[in-house]
Amino acid sequence: MRQFSYSRPTALSDAWDDFEHARYLAGGTNLVDLMKSDVERPNHVIDLNSLPLNKVEELPDGRLRLGALVTNADTAAHPLVTERYPLLASAILAGASPQIRNRATNGGNLNQRTRCHYFYDPDMACNKRSPGTGCSAKGGRNRIMAILGTSEACIATFPSDMCVALAALNATVTLAGSQGERSVAFRDYHRLPGDQPWQDNILLPGEIVTSIDLPALSFGPHYTYLKIRDRLSFAFAIVSVAVGLQMESDVIQKAHIALGGVGTKPWCVPEAEALLEGKTPSLSLFRDTAECLLRGAVTDRDNAAKLRLAPRVIMRALSQAADGTPQSQTYKSIS
Amino acid sequence: MTVISTTIGQSVSRIDGFAKVTGQARYAAEPHPSGMLYGVIVNSPIARGRIETIREEAARAVPGVVEIMTHLNRPHTALFEKSYVDGLGVPGSPYRPLHDGEIRFNGQPVAVVFAETFEAAREAAMLMEVDYERWPHNADFEVALHQKYMPEKPRSNYVPPKSRGKAAEAYALSPIKVEGHYHLAPEHHNPMEMHATTVIVEDDGKFTVWDKTQGPQAVQAYLTSALSLSKDQVRVRNPYVGGAFGSGLRAQHNVFLAALAAKMLKRSVRVSLTRQQMFTHVFRPEAIMDIALGATPDGTLQSMIVEGVTDTSRFEHNMENLVVWGLINYKCPNATADYKVVPRDTYTSSDMRAPGAATGVNLFEMAIDEMAYACSMDPLTFRLHNYSDIDAMHDMPLTSKALREAMLQGAERFGWQNRPMTPGKMRDGKELIGWGMATGIWDAMFSPTSARARLTADGRLHIATAASDIGTGTYTILAQTASEAFNIPLDQIDIELGDSTLPQCPTEGGSWTAASAGAAVWLACQSLREKLFKTLGKNSNISAWLTEGLRHNTVVLQDGFLKNTDGDEAFEMSLRDALSLTGQTELEVEETAKPGLRGTISQMRKARFTHSAVFCEVRVDEELGIVRVTRLVNAVAAGRIMNPKTAASQVRGAMVMATGMALHEESLMDERVGRFMNHNFSEYHIPAHADIPDMDVLFVNEEDTEVSPLGIKGVGEIGMCGTAAAIANAIFHATGRRHYNLPIVPGD
């Protein structure tokens, strides 16, 4: 960790502009780690924890607003979240450990960096960490790397569980910066690496996430968050699937699906969701949906297992959602 | 008569538990001598080459930085390479930290930055710029396999495989054959406490070195030899060790660098490794084993052919007893084995919990399971059918082997008799249920050890030996031993361990400490009692009952008192009073235990092993292949069990580690750079609570008067041996699919 200065504003200011390499601090579960590993080298840290962004509130139009500074743990346990968005609560509880969820915030969850071994090791070439140095994950030990949305410059997986549910839910992200406030669709918040993998998302310099707004949506019991990982708890996803189905009798009216662990961002394919609409659930329908979701997947040296597993995980998740038997995050048997 | 409630064989809670959970137990990185400097190591990013230039300007400019130690400015160290061979070193050319500018492995320390604060040292370390000339290297195990060799001079504890019969011919003629190519990924020890050293430079210039080690005397010997220091100049302490699993067997570079810096700077220093840096030194070697077994249709083994390879560095020859276990443990007329090592440009692999056996037993037991199925025989029945009552490789009798009892009792506890033979027959919803078993074997070793017993004026018994309690419960079982040997309550005993100035004790490891240090403590207590009685007997001023009792040998120690068994209950005396009657302020003895309580060597003509039988239930999702271990039963035959509570805890801990071996732990080598890339706990997966079921450990009665003076065999490693195989075999029983590569991970 290198020397840095520190401030803790009580209102969003233009503090950012005073520093060449400033970073925002919320829960610190990722930033502090990265600073200790010499991956992030801010010369100034702006602590956001005194900003009034720590509420979960109902909006007049029926949406639910999650403050950027509400912790993952409080979000997952909030009565309105468990009642209306059990998919989100389930995805949050599938991630990290209770200790980390107690610290980590919603805004921070969106902005966490990849867990790519090569990104985390400053001795290795990495375009995401040090633009232009190359990607050593390609051809390296890349079992955990992405198979969707990759580029020549980067194959790093976006690691969040929570964001997979937010993508499925079609949430909206509210941002604030020196140019004022704006809202973007959650699915447009994260960027594909392309030839600029160092930009994980569409945040402008100095801009922060102020809230995540969830649309008024109900799936009843027809949802699930199914996560496959290398041990039964406290590991990032190899493949995860968030599904919410709006069903009437046996027919899927509308489908919401996102994948985690396989993409360079939370992975959504509208065509795959459209495939399900107006249909009755069946294994062959789910197989077609999985194929559509995974179209264009590219594997590298070690991560072909993800492509072998992913269709099966997607089909199982769709079955769980259609059957109304969402995956438990405490009982580890997969329903 | 008072009954002593705390003695050998009782489940006593750790006597050091309170100190540990209240933070009073001090570990290597915890002393804070005044003026101490913090050292942070800079590691090489290349696997092989030479340092060209070191640019220190930016680092030196960080406020608080005091010195940067490199090969260019380090103080004088020993001239000859052999001075750097540590007690448990392996043949070859030992790594000498900061010796010269040559890079021999990725992660090699190239500089240590010392500063007034840890933060300044770390920042400066990040600012160091080192240029290298890169030389070609090989860190690819597959490529290294083409260079396999047998070291000219094997390691001292290496057991050469011994062939019997005509294995190849018998195999060719066997009606039933199985062959498998097995692989184990490299693993890192990763104890909870990272390696660290604090060197306190005392007022007289002497060094008190707090090091995370399993052998304070070995580290002391290494430091004095490698740094050309006199023996009385270095005292090494490790009263508490937060796990080690073998990573503390050899002196690690942190202790050398810390002591070297203290010599250079004449100031107290601390060097501690980060979790990432824990992946820059020792690891369990990667291994392959080719196993071919031949049998007749009635399930009688006819031939065993085992070939194994593990990796070592380019400069040292680390070897394991990898291929011998099946040859020792199974009756089979024809058997042969071959072992080689392969060199890689990495640091030297090293012993990790049950070295050789953790790999060799587990992989062999997977092959045995396959053979049992090839013979259409229940795997337990198959093992009983091919049971050997002797060390079949050396054709030597055993001091004891209650493996049969372990298999039968474990099977009963598990409910093995209800197991359908055919795989895939048990299910619950979408999960297939499988039951697997395997047996374990590990050496029962004994090493000569000394201990001191001292009775002080306050009537307390003090026990001291240079043993290390690496979290296993050594303090507690030695207190129990002393309690029984001296017949004194546990709370009147003080145990002192982990200090190189204490009576000689070998480095903790190999599961020999309980047997060895236990015997030394027992002897010392016996001897102290004799000395007490003898000294008292010389005093004419003692009461008549005591004089008479001593004369007729009817005085005994009981519950912390001297009593005359021949007389009235009233005739008793406290130890404090007894000591004051001797006219001494304290009585002290030191004794050395050798094989056999009085130094006999008869048992050297017998082989000595600990055994176990492990039974496992797994549930495997039939579509996704996700494995859950839902039950583990381990029946252990380990001679006399000093403390069932701490012993079972050790076995359970090893079973957790073996679950990691079976399903999770794998250090991912990027051979392009020679670095293990998943060098943190986020991506090097050890089992989480959710991965571990209730574990049932039972100890089988096994009386063995020959294995060691107190009949102890030790339980530190046995839990590793067999558990991973039981899990793999259970996965086969659930799914009908064999896996030959550990760990078995999602997507395999």
PDB file of N, CA and C in Angstrom, chain A residues 92-128:
ATOM      1  N   ILE A  92     -27.448 -12.284  -3.296  1.00  0.00           N
ATOM      2  CA  ILE A  92     -26.513 -11.657  -2.354  1.00  0.00           C
ATOM      3  C   ILE A  92     -25.988 -12.705  -1.368  1.00  0.00           C
ATOM      4  N   LEU A  93     -26.909 -13.534  -0.862  1.00  0.00           N
ATOM      5  CA  LEU A  93     -26.499 -14.528   0.138  1.00  0.00           C
ATOM      6  C   LEU A  93     -25.629 -15.630  -0.459  1.00  0.00           C
ATOM      7  N   ALA A  94     -25.638 -15.756  -1.762  1.00  0.00           N
ATOM      8  CA  ALA A  94     -24.765 -16.745  -2.408  1.00  0.00           C
ATOM      9  C   ALA A  94     -23.327 -16.252  -2.488  1.00  0.00           C
ATOM     10  N   GLY A  95     -23.132 -14.972  -2.218  1.00  0.00           N
ATOM     11  CA  GLY A  95     -21.809 -14.396  -2.418  1.00  0.00           C
ATOM     12  C   GLY A  95     -21.038 -14.206  -1.125  1.00  0.00           C
ATOM     13  N   ALA A  96     -19.733 -14.256  -1.229  1.00  0.00           N
ATOM     14  CA  ALA A  96     -18.811 -13.891  -0.143  1.00  0.00           C
ATOM     15  C   ALA A  96     -19.122 -14.649   1.148  1.00  0.00           C
ATOM     16  N   SER A  97     -18.897 -13.966   2.282  1.00  0.00           N
ATOM     17  CA  SER A  97     -19.139 -14.565   3.595  1.00  0.00           C
ATOM     18  C   SER A  97     -19.949 -13.543   4.392  1.00  0.00           C
ATOM     19  N   PRO A  98     -20.567 -13.954   5.502  1.00  0.00           N
ATOM     20  CA  PRO A  98     -21.327 -12.985   6.298  1.00  0.00           C
ATOM     21  C   PRO A  98     -20.496 -11.760   6.691  1.00  0.00           C
ATOM     22  N   GLN A  99     -19.235 -11.971   7.056  1.00  0.00           N
ATOM     23  CA  GLN A  99     -18.384 -10.848   7.460  1.00  0.00           C
ATOM     24  C   GLN A  99     -18.220  -9.844   6.329  1.00  0.00           C
ATOM     25  N   ILE A 100     -17.994 -10.343   5.139  1.00  0.00           N
ATOM     26  CA  ILE A 100     -17.798  -9.440   3.994  1.00  0.00           C
ATOM     27  C   ILE A 100     -19.114  -8.759   3.639  1.00  0.00           C
ATOM     28  N   ARG A 101     -20.208  -9.511   3.672  1.00  0.00           N
ATOM     29  CA  ARG A 101     -21.502  -8.897   3.327  1.00  0.00           C
ATOM     30  C   ARG A 101     -21.894  -7.820   4.335  1.00  0.00           C
ATOM     31  N   ASN A 102     -21.409  -7.970   5.564  1.00  0.00           N
ATOM     32  CA  ASN A 102     -21.688  -6.936   6.572  1.00  0.00           C
ATOM     33  C   ASN A 102     -20.979  -5.626   6.254  1.00  0.00           C
ATOM     34  N   ARG A 103     -19.876  -5.693   5.543  1.00  0.00           N
ATOM     35  CA  ARG A 103     -19.106  -4.489   5.219  1.00  0.00           C
ATOM     36  C   ARG A 103     -19.428  -3.968   3.816  1.00  0.00           C
ATOM     37  N   ALA A 104     -19.575  -4.886   2.892  1.00  0.00           N
ATOM     38  CA  ALA A 104     -19.669  -4.503   1.483  1.00  0.00           C
ATOM     39  C   ALA A 104     -20.975  -3.764   1.208  1.00  0.00           C
ATOM     40  N   THR A 105     -20.909  -2.758   0.352  1.00  0.00           N
ATOM     41  CA  THR A 105     -22.091  -1.961   0.038  1.00  0.00           C
ATOM     42  C   THR A 105     -22.622  -2.315  -1.346  1.00  0.00           C
ATOM     43  N   ASN A 106     -23.831  -1.836  -1.605  1.00  0.00           N
ATOM     44  CA  ASN A 106     -24.445  -2.096  -2.911  1.00  0.00           C
ATOM     45  C   ASN A 106     -23.689  -1.400  -4.032  1.00  0.00           C
ATOM     46  N   GLY A 107     -23.328  -0.135  -3.792  1.00  0.00           N
ATOM     47  CA  GLY A 107     -22.572   0.585  -4.825  1.00  0.00           C
ATOM     48  C   GLY A 107     -21.232  -0.079  -5.073  1.00  0.00           C
ATOM     49  N   GLY A 108     -20.591  -0.488  -4.006  1.00  0.00           N
ATOM     50  CA  GLY A 108     -19.294  -1.148  -4.136  1.00  0.00           C
ATOM     51  C   GLY A 108     -19.398  -2.467  -4.869  1.00  0.00           C
ATOM     52  N   ASN A 109     -20.501  -3.167  -4.654  1.00  0.00           N
ATOM     53  CA  ASN A 109     -20.675  -4.442  -5.330  1.00  0.00           C
ATOM     54  C   ASN A 109     -20.657  -4.257  -6.850  1.00  0.00           C
ATOM     55  N   LEU A 110     -21.294  -3.191  -7.308  1.00  0.00           N
ATOM     56  CA  LEU A 110     -21.314  -2.922  -8.756  1.00  0.00           C
ATOM     57  C   LEU A 110     -19.911  -2.639  -9.286  1.00  0.00           C
ATOM     58  N   ASN A 111     -19.101  -2.016  -8.421  1.00  0.00           N
ATOM     59  CA  ASN A 111     -17.805  -1.523  -8.893  1.00  0.00           C
ATOM     60  C   ASN A 111     -16.635  -2.410  -8.509  1.00  0.00           C
ATOM     61  N   GLN A 112     -16.930  -3.604  -8.005  1.00  0.00           N
ATOM     62  CA  GLN A 112     -15.817  -4.492  -7.652  1.00  0.00           C
ATOM     63  C   GLN A 112     -15.073  -4.904  -8.918  1.00  0.00           C
ATOM     64  N   ARG A 113     -13.805  -5.193  -8.726  1.00  0.00           N
ATOM     65  CA  ARG A 113     -12.959  -5.555  -9.862  1.00  0.00           C
ATOM     66  C   ARG A 113     -12.926  -7.077 -10.021  1.00  0.00           C
ATOM     67  N   THR A 114     -12.393  -7.500 -11.111  1.00  0.00           N
ATOM     68  CA  THR A 114     -12.302  -8.932 -11.394  1.00  0.00           C
ATOM     69  C   THR A 114     -11.388  -9.636 -10.391  1.00  0.00           C
ATOM     70  N   ARG A 115     -11.543 -10.939 -10.237  1.00  0.00           N
ATOM     71  CA  ARG A 115     -10.638 -11.725  -9.388  1.00  0.00           C
ATOM     72  C   ARG A 115      -9.583 -12.453 -10.233  1.00  0.00           C
ATOM     73  N   CYS A 116      -9.451 -12.077 -11.472  1.00  0.00           N
ATOM     74  CA  CYS A 116      -8.429 -12.684 -12.339  1.00  0.00           C
ATOM     75  C   CYS A 116      -7.079 -12.717 -11.616  1.00  0.00           C
ATOM     76  N   HIS A 117      -6.433 -13.899 -11.616  1.00  0.00           N
ATOM     77  CA  HIS A 117      -5.135 -14.035 -10.936  1.00  0.00           C
ATOM     78  C   HIS A 117      -4.130 -13.017 -11.460  1.00  0.00           C
ATOM     79  N   TYR A 118      -4.216 -12.746 -12.732  1.00  0.00           N
ATOM     80  CA  TYR A 118      -3.172 -11.932 -13.370  1.00  0.00           C
ATOM     81  C   TYR A 118      -3.415 -10.440 -13.123  1.00  0.00           C
ATOM     82  N   PHE A 119      -4.684 -10.072 -12.986  1.00  0.00           N
ATOM     83  CA  PHE A 119      -5.015  -8.702 -12.590  1.00  0.00           C
ATOM     84  C   PHE A 119      -4.520  -8.429 -11.177  1.00  0.00           C
ATOM     85  N   TYR A 120      -4.626  -9.437 -10.319  1.00  0.00           N
ATOM     86  CA  TYR A 120      -4.298  -9.276  -8.904  1.00  0.00           C
ATOM     87  C   TYR A 120      -2.805  -9.323  -8.617  1.00  0.00           C
ATOM     88  N   ASP A 121      -2.003  -9.634  -9.618  1.00  0.00           N
ATOM     89  CA  ASP A 121      -0.568  -9.806  -9.388  1.00  0.00           C
ATOM     90  C   ASP A 121       0.209  -8.780 -10.206  1.00  0.00           C
ATOM     91  N   PRO A 122       0.691  -7.730  -9.572  1.00  0.00           N
ATOM     92  CA  PRO A 122       1.333  -6.640 -10.327  1.00  0.00           C
ATOM     93  C   PRO A 122       2.585  -7.070 -11.095  1.00  0.00           C
ATOM     94  N   ASP A 123       3.096  -8.264 -10.818  1.00  0.00           N
ATOM     95  CA  ASP A 123       4.245  -8.722 -11.592  1.00  0.00           C
ATOM     96  C   ASP A 123       3.848  -9.247 -12.970  1.00  0.00           C
ATOM     97  N   MET A 124       2.548  -9.410 -13.188  1.00  0.00           N
ATOM     98  CA  MET A 124       2.104 -10.013 -14.438  1.00  0.00           C
ATOM     99  C   MET A 124       1.493  -8.955 -15.360  1.00  0.00           C
ATOM    100  N   ALA A 125       1.627  -9.203 -16.656  1.00  0.00           N
ATOM    101  CA  ALA A 125       1.030  -8.300 -17.637  1.00  0.00           C
ATOM    102  C   ALA A 125      -0.486  -8.368 -17.530  1.00  0.00           C
ATOM    103  N   CYS A 126      -1.125  -7.213 -17.580  1.00  0.00           N
ATOM    104  CA  CYS A 126      -2.594  -7.166 -17.505  1.00  0.00           C
ATOM    105  C   CYS A 126      -3.074  -5.848 -18.077  1.00  0.00           C
ATOM    106  N   ASN A 127      -3.860  -5.934 -19.135  1.00  0.00           N
ATOM    107  CA  ASN A 127      -4.389  -4.714 -19.760  1.00  0.00           C
ATOM    108  C   ASN A 127      -5.408  -4.001 -18.886  1.00  0.00           C
ATOM    109  N   LYS A 128      -6.067  -4.737 -18.044  1.00  0.00           N
ATOM    110  CA  LYS A 128      -7.072  -4.101 -17.180  1.00  0.00           C
ATOM    111  C   LYS A 128      -6.388  -3.285 -16.091  1.00  0.00           C
TER     112      LYS A 128
END
